[in-house]
C-alpha cells in the first residue's frame, strides 16, 4: 500500500507539474519548429541572394571585358556596380565589383576614384585575399601618384602568401621609383623566385631586371 500511495503521489505531482508547465512546453515545441522552418527559409533566401549576386557580377564582367568602354557602357557598368554593392553589400561579389570599379577608374585616369574604391575594400573586407589585392593595387596607385614611400607602407600590410610574388614585384617598382636600384633588383629577383616556387606566371619582371643588366633567373 505504501508503494501504491507513493506511485499515486508521484502521478499527482506529475499532473500538477504538467498543468503548470505543459502549455509552455507545447509553445516551446511550436517555437522550435517555427525556428527550424525560419532557418531553412533564411538559408534559402541567402542562397537566392548569392545566386543573384553571382549573376549580376557575371553580367558586369561580360560588360567590361574587352576594349575601352564608351561613355554609355561605363555608365551602365557603374549602375550595375552600385546595384551589386547596394543589394549584396556583404558578399564577395560586392567586393569584386568594387575592385572592378577601381580598374575602370584607372582606365579613365581617375586615380582618386580608384583609390577610394580600393580603400573601401581594404578597410571593410574580411577576406584576406581580396583585402590583399586591394592593398597591392593601392600601392600601385601610390607609385603612379609619385608617392612610392606610401606604397612601401601599404606593402608592409599582412598580404597573403599567395600574392607574395606580386607583393615583391610592386615593392621593386616602389624602390625603382625612389631611385634605389639595389633594393629594386633584390625585390624583383625575389618576385621571380617566388613566382617560380609557387608556379605562378609573373610577366614583365625579367624585362625590368634586364634593364638593370641582371641575368635571367632560372629554376
mmCIF file of C-alpha atoms in Angstrom:
data_model
loop_
_atom_site.group_PDB
_atom_site.id
_atom_site.type_symbol
_atom_site.label_atom_id
_atom_site.label_comp_id
_atom_site.label_asym_id
_atom_site.label_seq_id
_atom_site.Cartn_x
_atom_site.Cartn_y
_atom_site.Cartn_z
ATOM 1 C CA UNK A 1 0.000 0.000 0.000
ATOM 2 C CA UNK A 2 2.863 2.334 0.773
ATOM 3 C CA UNK A 3 4.252 1.700 -2.715
ATOM 4 C CA UNK A 4 0.807 2.326 -4.267
ATOM 5 C CA UNK A 5 0.396 5.583 -2.375
ATOM 6 C CA UNK A 6 3.891 6.577 -3.435
ATOM 7 C CA UNK A 7 3.029 5.930 -7.093
ATOM 8 C CA UNK A 8 -0.283 7.806 -6.741
ATOM 9 C CA UNK A 9 1.542 10.731 -5.139
ATOM 10 C CA UNK A 10 4.115 10.745 -7.939
ATOM 11 C CA UNK A 11 1.316 10.661 -10.525
ATOM 12 C CA UNK A 12 -0.397 13.564 -8.795
ATOM 13 C CA UNK A 13 2.855 15.519 -8.781
ATOM 14 C CA UNK A 14 3.273 14.872 -12.491
ATOM 15 C CA UNK A 15 -0.296 16.001 -13.208
ATOM 16 C CA UNK A 16 0.225 19.211 -11.267
ATOM 17 C CA UNK A 17 3.569 19.848 -12.980
ATOM 18 C CA UNK A 18 2.042 19.273 -16.408
ATOM 19 C CA UNK A 19 -0.863 21.599 -15.615
ATOM 20 C CA UNK A 20 1.595 24.293 -14.635
ATOM 21 C CA UNK A 21 4.215 23.739 -17.380
ATOM 22 C CA UNK A 22 2.574 21.794 -20.181
ATOM 23 C CA UNK A 23 1.385 24.875 -22.074
ATOM 24 C CA UNK A 24 4.820 26.433 -22.084
ATOM 25 C CA UNK A 25 6.360 23.163 -23.289
ATOM 26 C CA UNK A 26 3.944 22.976 -26.198
ATOM 27 C CA UNK A 27 4.610 26.615 -27.004
ATOM 28 C CA UNK A 28 8.339 25.931 -26.871
ATOM 29 C CA UNK A 29 7.988 22.995 -29.234
ATOM 30 C CA UNK A 30 5.947 25.117 -31.633
ATOM 31 C CA UNK A 31 8.531 27.890 -31.482
ATOM 32 C CA UNK A 32 11.341 25.389 -32.032
ATOM 33 C CA UNK A 33 9.581 24.032 -35.110
ATOM 34 C CA UNK A 34 8.991 27.563 -36.331
ATOM 35 C CA UNK A 35 12.666 28.284 -35.744
ATOM 36 C CA UNK A 36 13.706 25.356 -37.917
ATOM 37 C CA UNK A 37 11.341 26.433 -40.654
ATOM 38 C CA UNK A 38 12.526 30.016 -40.312
ATOM 39 C CA UNK A 39 16.179 28.957 -40.501
ATOM 40 C CA UNK A 40 15.504 26.907 -43.622
ATOM 41 C CA UNK A 41 13.690 29.856 -45.177
ATOM 42 C CA UNK A 42 16.617 32.127 -44.267
ATOM 43 C CA UNK A 43 19.081 29.671 -45.790
ATOM 44 C CA UNK A 44 17.027 29.515 -48.971
ATOM 45 C CA UNK A 45 16.889 33.308 -49.061
ATOM 46 C CA UNK A 46 20.645 33.569 -48.606
ATOM 47 C CA UNK A 47 21.274 31.066 -51.382
ATOM 48 C CA UNK A 48 18.954 33.012 -53.640
ATOM 49 C CA UNK A 49 20.746 36.256 -52.825
ATOM 50 C CA UNK A 50 24.154 34.706 -53.504
ATOM 51 C CA UNK A 51 22.935 33.372 -56.850
ATOM 52 C CA UNK A 52 21.500 36.768 -57.779
ATOM 53 C CA UNK A 53 24.785 38.477 -56.842
ATOM 54 C CA UNK A 54 26.725 35.952 -58.912
ATOM 55 C CA UNK A 55 24.540 36.562 -61.963
ATOM 56 C CA UNK A 56 24.859 40.345 -61.621
ATOM 57 C CA UNK A 57 28.626 40.147 -61.217
ATOM 58 C CA UNK A 58 28.987 37.928 -64.274
ATOM 59 C CA UNK A 59 26.963 40.478 -66.232
ATOM 60 C CA UNK A 60 29.361 43.153 -65.023
ATOM 61 C CA UNK A 61 32.408 41.131 -66.067
ATOM 62 C CA UNK A 62 30.934 40.495 -69.511
ATOM 63 C CA UNK A 63 30.064 44.174 -69.841
ATOM 64 C CA UNK A 64 33.579 45.397 -69.008
ATOM 65 C CA UNK A 65 35.668 42.792 -70.823
ATOM 66 C CA UNK A 66 37.476 43.864 -73.965
ATOM 67 C CA UNK A 67 38.310 47.224 -75.414
ATOM 68 C CA UNK A 68 37.953 50.649 -73.833
ATOM 69 C CA UNK A 69 34.330 51.266 -72.910
ATOM 70 C CA UNK A 70 32.215 54.011 -74.389
ATOM 71 C CA UNK A 71 30.600 56.546 -72.079
ATOM 72 C CA UNK A 72 27.225 54.812 -72.128
ATOM 73 C CA UNK A 73 28.868 51.449 -71.397
ATOM 74 C CA UNK A 74 30.745 52.958 -68.470
ATOM 75 C CA UNK A 75 27.520 54.444 -67.141
ATOM 76 C CA UNK A 76 25.776 51.079 -67.385
ATOM 77 C CA UNK A 77 28.701 49.348 -65.681
ATOM 78 C CA UNK A 78 28.715 51.821 -62.806
ATOM 79 C CA UNK A 79 24.973 51.459 -62.401
ATOM 80 C CA UNK A 80 25.400 47.708 -62.125
ATOM 81 C CA UNK A 81 28.272 48.129 -59.642
ATOM 82 C CA UNK A 82 26.044 50.347 -57.488
ATOM 83 C CA UNK A 83 23.285 47.741 -57.652
ATOM 84 C CA UNK A 84 25.606 44.921 -56.597
ATOM 85 C CA UNK A 85 27.193 46.849 -53.734
ATOM 86 C CA UNK A 86 23.808 48.141 -52.536
ATOM 87 C CA UNK A 87 21.822 44.904 -52.750
ATOM 88 C CA UNK A 88 24.608 42.461 -51.898
ATOM 89 C CA UNK A 89 26.932 44.579 -49.784
ATOM 90 C CA UNK A 90 28.340 41.817 -47.563
ATOM 91 C CA UNK A 91 29.132 39.366 -50.327
ATOM 92 C CA UNK A 92 32.333 38.562 -52.166
ATOM 93 C CA UNK A 93 30.706 39.788 -55.373
ATOM 94 C CA UNK A 94 30.242 43.280 -53.946
ATOM 95 C CA UNK A 95 33.946 43.437 -53.096
ATOM 96 C CA UNK A 96 34.944 42.142 -56.527
ATOM 97 C CA UNK A 97 32.652 44.731 -58.095
ATOM 98 C CA UNK A 98 34.490 47.471 -56.177
ATOM 99 C CA UNK A 99 37.832 46.127 -57.394
ATOM 100 C CA UNK A 100 36.477 46.281 -60.923
ATOM 101 C CA UNK A 101 35.197 49.795 -60.284
ATOM 102 C CA UNK A 102 38.749 50.793 -59.352
ATOM 103 C CA UNK A 103 40.084 49.246 -62.556
ATOM 104 C CA UNK A 104 37.600 51.233 -64.643
ATOM 105 C CA UNK A 105 38.579 54.415 -62.824
ATOM 106 C CA UNK A 106 42.265 53.759 -63.565
ATOM 107 C CA UNK A 107 41.446 53.252 -67.241
ATOM 108 C CA UNK A 108 39.799 56.690 -67.207
ATOM 109 C CA UNK A 109 42.771 58.215 -65.418
ATOM 110 C CA UNK A 110 40.744 58.955 -62.299
ATOM 111 C CA UNK A 111 43.202 57.683 -59.710
ATOM 112 C CA UNK A 112 41.380 59.346 -56.817
ATOM 113 C CA UNK A 113 38.185 57.411 -57.578
ATOM 114 C CA UNK A 114 40.185 54.207 -57.948
ATOM 115 C CA UNK A 115 41.899 54.839 -54.632
ATOM 116 C CA UNK A 116 38.574 55.444 -52.888
ATOM 117 C CA UNK A 117 37.086 52.171 -54.160
ATOM 118 C CA UNK A 118 40.174 50.201 -53.155
ATOM 119 C CA UNK A 119 40.325 51.781 -49.704
ATOM 120 C CA UNK A 120 36.736 50.665 -49.104
ATOM 121 C CA UNK A 121 37.668 47.066 -49.887
ATOM 122 C CA UNK A 122 40.920 47.200 -47.903
ATOM 123 C CA UNK A 123 39.184 48.548 -44.797
ATOM 124 C CA UNK A 124 35.914 46.582 -44.937
ATOM 125 C CA UNK A 125 36.724 43.165 -46.378
ATOM 126 C CA UNK A 126 37.040 40.176 -44.063
ATOM 127 C CA UNK A 127 38.530 38.111 -46.900
ATOM 128 C CA UNK A 128 42.297 38.314 -46.660
ATOM 129 C CA UNK A 129 42.978 37.537 -50.330
ATOM 130 C CA UNK A 130 40.610 40.250 -51.573
ATOM 131 C CA UNK A 131 41.941 42.676 -48.985
ATOM 132 C CA UNK A 132 45.487 41.868 -50.119
ATOM 133 C CA UNK A 133 44.557 42.567 -53.747
ATOM 134 C CA UNK A 134 43.237 45.953 -52.677
ATOM 135 C CA UNK A 135 46.457 46.790 -50.827
ATOM 136 C CA UNK A 136 48.604 45.803 -53.806
ATOM 137 C CA UNK A 137 46.540 47.908 -56.192
ATOM 138 C CA UNK A 138 46.571 50.827 -53.782
ATOM 139 C CA UNK A 139 50.358 50.561 -53.688
ATOM 140 C CA UNK A 140 50.475 50.716 -57.492
ATOM 141 C CA UNK A 141 48.296 53.827 -57.442
ATOM 142 C CA UNK A 142 50.591 55.474 -54.900
ATOM 143 C CA UNK A 143 53.549 54.773 -57.197
ATOM 144 C CA UNK A 144 51.618 56.266 -60.118
ATOM 145 C CA UNK A 145 50.901 59.308 -57.903
ATOM 146 C CA UNK A 146 54.667 59.744 -57.291
ATOM 147 C CA UNK A 147 54.312 58.597 -53.701
ATOM 148 C CA UNK A 148 56.426 55.415 -53.501
ATOM 149 C CA UNK A 149 57.002 55.798 -49.760
ATOM 150 C CA UNK A 150 53.279 55.370 -49.172
ATOM 151 C CA UNK A 151 53.361 52.357 -51.482
ATOM 152 C CA UNK A 152 56.058 50.722 -49.376
ATOM 153 C CA UNK A 153 53.981 51.291 -46.241
ATOM 154 C CA UNK A 154 50.996 49.576 -47.850
ATOM 155 C CA UNK A 155 53.206 46.657 -48.857
ATOM 156 C CA UNK A 156 54.041 46.115 -45.192
ATOM 157 C CA UNK A 157 50.413 45.117 -44.556
ATOM 158 C CA UNK A 158 49.625 41.454 -43.873
ATOM 159 C CA UNK A 159 49.362 40.414 -47.508
ATOM 160 C CA UNK A 160 48.537 36.778 -48.117
ATOM 161 C CA UNK A 161 51.384 34.432 -49.062
ATOM 162 C CA UNK A 162 49.532 33.550 -52.271
ATOM 163 C CA UNK A 163 50.331 37.069 -53.516
ATOM 164 C CA UNK A 164 53.889 37.236 -52.184
ATOM 165 C CA UNK A 165 55.427 37.312 -55.681
ATOM 166 C CA UNK A 166 53.190 40.208 -56.723
ATOM 167 C CA UNK A 167 53.984 41.961 -53.446
ATOM 168 C CA UNK A 168 57.732 41.709 -54.119
ATOM 169 C CA UNK A 169 57.219 42.910 -57.699
ATOM 170 C CA UNK A 170 55.378 46.062 -56.605
ATOM 171 C CA UNK A 171 57.949 46.611 -53.865
ATOM 172 C CA UNK A 172 60.629 46.593 -56.561
ATOM 173 C CA UNK A 173 58.648 49.175 -58.537
ATOM 174 C CA UNK A 174 58.460 51.402 -55.464
ATOM 175 C CA UNK A 175 62.196 51.162 -54.838
ATOM 176 C CA UNK A 176 62.859 51.889 -58.509
ATOM 177 C CA UNK A 177 60.671 55.000 -58.282
ATOM 178 C CA UNK A 178 62.808 56.099 -55.324
ATOM 179 C CA UNK A 179 65.986 55.525 -57.344
ATOM 180 C CA UNK A 180 67.079 52.719 -55.020
ATOM 181 C CA UNK A 181 68.375 50.378 -57.693
ATOM 182 C CA UNK A 182 69.890 47.689 -55.487
ATOM 183 C CA UNK A 183 66.738 47.294 -53.410
ATOM 184 C CA UNK A 184 64.649 47.216 -56.585
ATOM 185 C CA UNK A 185 66.855 44.486 -58.061
ATOM 186 C CA UNK A 186 66.626 42.374 -54.910
ATOM 187 C CA UNK A 187 62.835 42.747 -54.757
ATOM 188 C CA UNK A 188 62.353 41.814 -58.415
ATOM 189 C CA UNK A 189 64.636 38.801 -58.113
ATOM 190 C CA UNK A 190 62.668 37.709 -55.053
ATOM 191 C CA UNK A 191 59.461 38.162 -57.039
ATOM 192 C CA UNK A 192 60.688 35.864 -59.813
ATOM 193 C CA UNK A 193 61.917 33.243 -57.361
ATOM 194 C CA UNK A 194 58.604 33.249 -55.518
ATOM 195 C CA UNK A 195 56.678 33.058 -58.772
ATOM 196 C CA UNK A 196 58.668 30.003 -59.825
ATOM 197 C CA UNK A 197 58.292 28.368 -56.413
ATOM 198 C CA UNK A 198 54.529 28.967 -56.444
ATOM 199 C CA UNK A 199 54.243 28.088 -60.143
ATOM 200 C CA UNK A 200 52.681 31.459 -60.920
ATOM 201 C CA UNK A 201 53.304 33.408 -64.126
ATOM 202 C CA UNK A 202 54.689 36.872 -63.449
ATOM 203 C CA UNK A 203 55.112 38.885 -66.601
ATOM 204 C CA UNK A 204 57.378 41.855 -67.117
ATOM 205 C CA UNK A 205 59.694 41.385 -64.152
ATOM 206 C CA UNK A 206 62.546 39.878 -66.130
ATOM 207 C CA UNK A 207 62.440 42.844 -68.510
ATOM 208 C CA UNK A 208 62.937 45.160 -65.533
ATOM 209 C CA UNK A 209 65.916 43.102 -64.422
ATOM 210 C CA UNK A 210 67.290 43.054 -67.969
ATOM 211 C CA UNK A 211 67.279 46.835 -67.918
ATOM 212 C CA UNK A 212 69.486 46.616 -64.831
ATOM 213 C CA UNK A 213 71.779 44.095 -66.506
ATOM 214 C CA UNK A 214 70.664 41.117 -64.377
ATOM 215 C CA UNK A 215 70.787 37.627 -65.862
ATOM 216 C CA UNK A 216 67.549 35.670 -66.124
ATOM 217 C CA UNK A 217 66.517 33.764 -63.005
ATOM 218 C CA UNK A 218 66.283 30.021 -63.708
ATOM 219 C CA UNK A 219 64.858 27.141 -61.706
#
